[in-house]
Short mmCIF file of C-alpha atoms in Angstrom, two decimals:
data_model
loop_
_atom_site.label_atom_id
_atom_site.label_comp_id
_atom_site.label_asym_id
_atom_site.label_seq_id
_atom_site.Cartn_x
_atom_site.Cartn_y
_atom_site.Cartn_z
CA LYS P 1 -23.22 -53.73 -70.01
CA ALA P 2 -22.78 -57.54 -70.03
CA GLY P 3 -21.90 -59.30 -66.69
CA VAL P 4 -19.21 -61.69 -66.21
CA THR P 5 -19.69 -65.06 -68.20
CA GLN P 6 -18.35 -68.25 -67.44
CA THR P 7 -18.16 -71.30 -69.85
CA PRO P 8 -19.18 -74.17 -69.92
CA ARG P 9 -21.67 -74.07 -67.07
CA TYR P 10 -21.68 -78.01 -66.05
CA LEU P 11 -18.89 -80.17 -66.79
CA ILE P 12 -18.56 -84.07 -65.65
CA LYS P 13 -15.12 -85.43 -65.57
CA THR P 14 -13.10 -88.61 -64.80
CA ARG P 15 -10.67 -88.77 -62.15
CA GLY P 16 -7.34 -88.44 -63.50
CA GLN P 17 -8.28 -85.95 -66.55
CA GLN P 18 -7.83 -82.52 -66.89
CA VAL P 19 -10.12 -79.44 -67.32
CA THR P 20 -10.13 -76.18 -68.57
CA LEU P 21 -12.57 -73.50 -67.53
CA SER P 22 -13.14 -70.00 -69.11
CA CYS P 23 -14.17 -66.58 -68.02
CA SER P 24 -14.85 -63.61 -69.62
CA PRO P 25 -14.91 -60.25 -67.49
CA ILE P 26 -17.10 -57.49 -67.51
CA SER P 27 -15.99 -55.07 -70.34
CA GLY P 28 -13.15 -52.75 -69.16
CA HIS P 29 -12.35 -55.00 -65.92
CA ARG P 30 -8.68 -55.86 -65.94
CA SER P 31 -8.63 -58.03 -62.48
CA VAL P 32 -10.00 -61.32 -62.74
CA SER P 33 -10.15 -63.75 -59.78
CA TRP P 34 -11.19 -67.46 -59.18
CA TYR P 35 -12.66 -69.16 -56.50
CA GLN P 36 -13.57 -72.69 -55.39
CA GLN P 37 -16.88 -73.13 -53.79
CA THR P 38 -17.88 -76.22 -51.89
CA PRO P 39 -20.25 -77.22 -49.07
CA GLY P 40 -17.45 -77.94 -46.82
CA GLN P 41 -15.05 -75.45 -47.20
CA GLY P 42 -16.98 -72.50 -48.60
CA LEU P 43 -15.63 -69.92 -50.87
CA GLN P 44 -11.82 -70.27 -51.27
CA PHE P 45 -9.45 -67.86 -53.22
CA LEU P 46 -7.57 -69.57 -55.92
CA PHE P 47 -5.95 -66.84 -57.60
CA GLU P 48 -6.01 -63.51 -59.18
CA TYR P 49 -4.74 -62.04 -62.61
CA PHE P 50 -4.22 -58.52 -63.62
CA SER P 51 -3.00 -57.64 -66.96
CA GLU P 52 -1.99 -60.92 -67.88
CA THR P 53 0.09 -61.13 -64.46
CA GLN P 54 -0.77 -63.66 -61.91
CA ARG P 55 -0.88 -60.95 -58.87
CA ASN P 56 -2.12 -63.12 -55.97
CA LYS P 57 -2.57 -66.90 -55.11
CA GLY P 58 -4.43 -69.01 -52.61
CA ASN P 59 -3.38 -72.18 -51.05
CA PHE P 60 -4.16 -74.42 -53.54
CA PRO P 61 -1.76 -77.34 -55.10
CA GLY P 62 0.07 -76.79 -58.36
CA ARG P 63 -2.50 -78.51 -60.22
CA PHE P 64 -4.71 -75.55 -60.30
CA SER P 65 -3.20 -73.17 -62.58
CA GLY P 66 -4.48 -70.29 -64.87
CA ARG P 67 -3.76 -67.50 -67.27
CA GLN P 68 -5.30 -64.20 -68.47
CA PHE P 69 -5.10 -63.10 -72.11
CA SER P 70 -4.44 -59.52 -73.52
CA ASN P 71 -8.25 -59.03 -73.71
CA SER P 72 -8.59 -59.91 -70.14
CA ARG P 73 -10.45 -62.99 -70.74
CA SER P 74 -9.17 -65.65 -68.20
CA GLU P 75 -8.79 -69.64 -68.10
CA MET P 76 -8.58 -72.16 -65.19
CA ASN P 77 -7.00 -75.48 -65.81
CA VAL P 78 -7.07 -78.44 -63.16
CA SER P 79 -4.66 -81.26 -64.11
CA THR P 80 -4.99 -84.86 -62.82
CA LEU P 81 -8.64 -84.23 -61.22
CA GLU P 82 -9.52 -85.90 -58.07
CA LEU P 83 -12.86 -86.49 -56.68
CA GLY P 84 -12.33 -83.67 -54.23
CA ASP P 85 -11.98 -81.26 -57.10
CA SER P 86 -15.78 -81.33 -57.72
CA ALA P 87 -17.04 -78.01 -57.03
CA LEU P 88 -18.65 -74.76 -58.11
CA TYR P 89 -15.71 -72.79 -59.85
CA LEU P 90 -16.56 -69.07 -59.67
CA CYS P 91 -14.74 -66.15 -61.45
CA ALA P 92 -15.18 -62.68 -60.51
CA SER P 93 -14.00 -59.59 -62.26
CA SER P 94 -13.06 -56.14 -60.94
CA LEU P 95 -12.51 -52.52 -62.31
CA SER P 96 -10.68 -51.57 -59.10
CA ALA P 97 -10.13 -52.98 -55.55
CA ARG P 98 -13.35 -51.56 -54.41
CA GLU P 99 -15.65 -53.99 -55.63
CA GLN P 100 -15.82 -57.50 -57.17
CA TYR P 101 -18.56 -59.15 -59.32
CA PHE P 102 -19.16 -62.92 -60.02
CA GLY P 103 -19.95 -64.87 -62.97
CA PRO P 104 -22.80 -67.76 -62.64
CA GLY P 105 -19.91 -70.32 -62.26
CA THR P 106 -18.94 -73.52 -63.59
CA ARG P 107 -20.09 -76.79 -61.79
CA LEU P 108 -17.58 -79.38 -61.96
CA THR P 109 -18.33 -83.01 -61.06
CA VAL P 110 -15.30 -85.35 -60.91
CA THR P 111 -16.50 -89.21 -61.12
CA GLY D 1 -8.82 -72.67 -45.77
CA GLN D 2 -9.74 -69.18 -44.04
CA GLN D 3 -13.44 -67.96 -43.61
CA LEU D 4 -14.76 -65.56 -41.44
CA ASN D 5 -17.49 -66.50 -38.99
CA GLN D 6 -20.91 -65.55 -39.84
CA SER D 7 -23.91 -65.81 -37.69
CA PRO D 8 -26.28 -66.95 -37.76
CA GLN D 9 -25.71 -70.11 -39.78
CA SER D 10 -29.35 -70.16 -40.84
CA MET D 11 -32.43 -68.51 -40.09
CA PHE D 12 -36.41 -69.09 -40.50
CA ILE D 13 -38.37 -65.50 -40.67
CA GLN D 14 -41.89 -64.72 -41.44
CA GLU D 15 -42.43 -62.40 -44.24
CA GLY D 16 -42.43 -58.85 -43.11
CA GLU D 17 -40.15 -59.47 -40.41
CA ASP D 18 -36.62 -57.63 -39.99
CA VAL D 19 -33.20 -59.70 -40.40
CA SER D 20 -29.90 -59.17 -39.13
CA MET D 21 -26.82 -60.99 -39.70
CA ASN D 22 -23.23 -60.43 -38.78
CA CYS D 23 -19.46 -61.36 -39.92
CA THR D 24 -16.59 -61.24 -37.49
CA SER D 25 -12.66 -61.60 -38.20
CA SER D 26 -9.64 -61.86 -36.25
CA SER D 27 -7.99 -59.53 -39.23
CA ILE D 28 -8.61 -55.90 -39.67
CA PHE D 29 -10.10 -55.18 -43.12
CA ASN D 30 -10.00 -52.17 -45.47
CA THR D 31 -13.08 -53.34 -47.46
CA TRP D 32 -16.18 -55.18 -46.47
CA LEU D 33 -18.72 -56.54 -49.47
CA TRP D 34 -21.84 -58.31 -49.02
CA TYR D 35 -23.30 -60.83 -51.41
CA LYS D 36 -26.47 -62.57 -51.99
CA GLN D 37 -26.24 -66.24 -53.79
CA ASP D 38 -29.32 -68.22 -55.13
CA PRO D 39 -29.01 -71.96 -55.77
CA GLY D 40 -26.78 -72.91 -58.79
CA GLU D 41 -25.76 -69.33 -59.41
CA GLY D 42 -23.07 -66.78 -58.46
CA PRO D 43 -22.99 -64.35 -55.56
CA VAL D 44 -24.47 -60.93 -56.54
CA LEU D 45 -23.02 -57.88 -54.93
CA LEU D 46 -25.44 -56.11 -52.52
CA ILE D 47 -23.48 -53.64 -50.77
CA ALA D 48 -19.82 -52.28 -50.44
CA LEU D 49 -18.30 -50.56 -47.39
CA TYR D 50 -15.03 -48.83 -47.27
CA LYS D 51 -14.83 -47.02 -43.78
CA ALA D 52 -14.88 -48.22 -40.41
CA GLY D 53 -18.29 -46.87 -38.99
CA GLU D 54 -19.68 -46.29 -42.48
CA LEU D 55 -23.38 -47.24 -42.93
CA THR D 56 -24.66 -47.84 -46.40
CA SER D 57 -28.06 -48.86 -47.84
CA ASN D 58 -29.35 -50.35 -50.68
CA GLY D 59 -33.23 -50.41 -50.80
CA ARG D 60 -34.37 -52.67 -47.87
CA LEU D 61 -30.70 -53.62 -46.92
CA THR D 62 -28.59 -51.64 -44.67
CA ALA D 63 -24.80 -52.67 -43.96
CA GLN D 64 -22.49 -51.40 -41.36
CA PHE D 65 -18.58 -51.48 -41.25
CA GLY D 66 -17.54 -51.98 -37.64
CA ILE D 67 -15.63 -49.44 -35.97
CA THR D 68 -12.97 -52.08 -34.98
CA ARG D 69 -12.64 -52.81 -38.64
CA LYS D 70 -13.00 -56.27 -37.93
CA ASP D 71 -16.68 -56.63 -37.96
CA SER D 72 -19.52 -55.93 -40.34
CA PHE D 73 -23.59 -56.04 -40.05
CA LEU D 74 -26.25 -56.41 -42.66
CA ASN D 75 -29.95 -55.76 -41.71
CA ILE D 76 -32.89 -56.70 -44.18
CA SER D 77 -35.83 -54.89 -43.25
CA ALA D 78 -39.57 -56.01 -44.07
CA SER D 79 -38.32 -59.59 -45.59
CA ILE D 80 -40.07 -60.75 -48.38
CA PRO D 81 -40.13 -64.41 -50.05
CA SER D 82 -37.60 -63.41 -52.72
CA ASP D 83 -34.86 -62.52 -49.96
CA VAL D 84 -34.27 -66.37 -49.41
CA GLY D 85 -30.91 -67.24 -50.19
CA ILE D 86 -27.19 -67.52 -48.93
CA TYR D 87 -25.85 -64.03 -47.54
CA PHE D 88 -22.07 -63.75 -47.72
CA CYS D 89 -19.75 -61.51 -46.21
CA ALA D 90 -16.06 -60.84 -47.82
CA GLY D 91 -13.41 -58.79 -46.21
CA GLN D 92 -10.59 -57.42 -48.28
CA GLU D 93 -7.08 -58.38 -47.12
CA ARG D 94 -4.25 -56.18 -48.55
CA SER D 95 -0.72 -57.63 -48.56
CA SER D 96 2.47 -56.21 -50.51
CA GLY D 97 0.28 -53.93 -52.74
CA THR D 98 -2.32 -56.58 -53.79
CA TYR D 99 -5.41 -57.59 -52.14
CA LYS D 100 -7.59 -60.47 -52.03
CA TYR D 101 -11.10 -61.20 -50.49
CA ILE D 102 -11.73 -63.68 -47.53
CA PHE D 103 -15.49 -64.90 -47.50
CA GLY D 104 -17.62 -66.01 -44.78
CA THR D 105 -19.12 -69.28 -43.98
CA GLY D 106 -22.57 -67.88 -45.10
CA THR D 107 -25.97 -67.19 -43.54
CA ARG D 108 -28.96 -69.31 -45.14
CA LEU D 109 -32.19 -67.31 -45.01
CA LYS D 110 -35.59 -68.66 -45.43
CA VAL D 111 -38.65 -66.55 -45.28
CA LEU D 112 -41.96 -68.24 -44.56
CA ALA D 113 -44.69 -66.40 -46.31
#
């Protein structure tokens, strides 16, 4: 069974631009969570989607948004990029609340 | 943002040695997960724990769910060079029928051949 896939793997953007990241969960998994990983703050929860509904949200500004499609694929969008948004963005999928599997991440660099 | 305390932060060990690390929280969790992350990759799930006092093994790895439900431990026996990486714990926080995971600060393991 294929694992969680994320595209693109690397991205360079300029301050003020917006970016969209994509995540395809493991087949059959309906829950998708997004995390931001930085050296200073570690792994921080952004939001979780289940059956196209945002079920939980972390403490990030409204510039960070997401959505989930009927096939469980999810996208995350960051608008008006800031230098501090440079990070590894990780997507994780779950079949149940008992486990969570991560994708390889998207490395976003904001210049 | 919220993070769990993991210790040690980093450790150098000789190949063949056993390794112990732990994760503590001020909150009670229902589930603990342990992950390993290699540079440039996403975390890989190693072990999942669901009950206080539970001890679970995965090859040379053994993890325990603390009795107080506020801590968890990971042991690696007979370390090998490929054990190098960052190990993260994650505690599951439940609220209003939903859940999210809070991650530890990580333990960086370096194995000397």
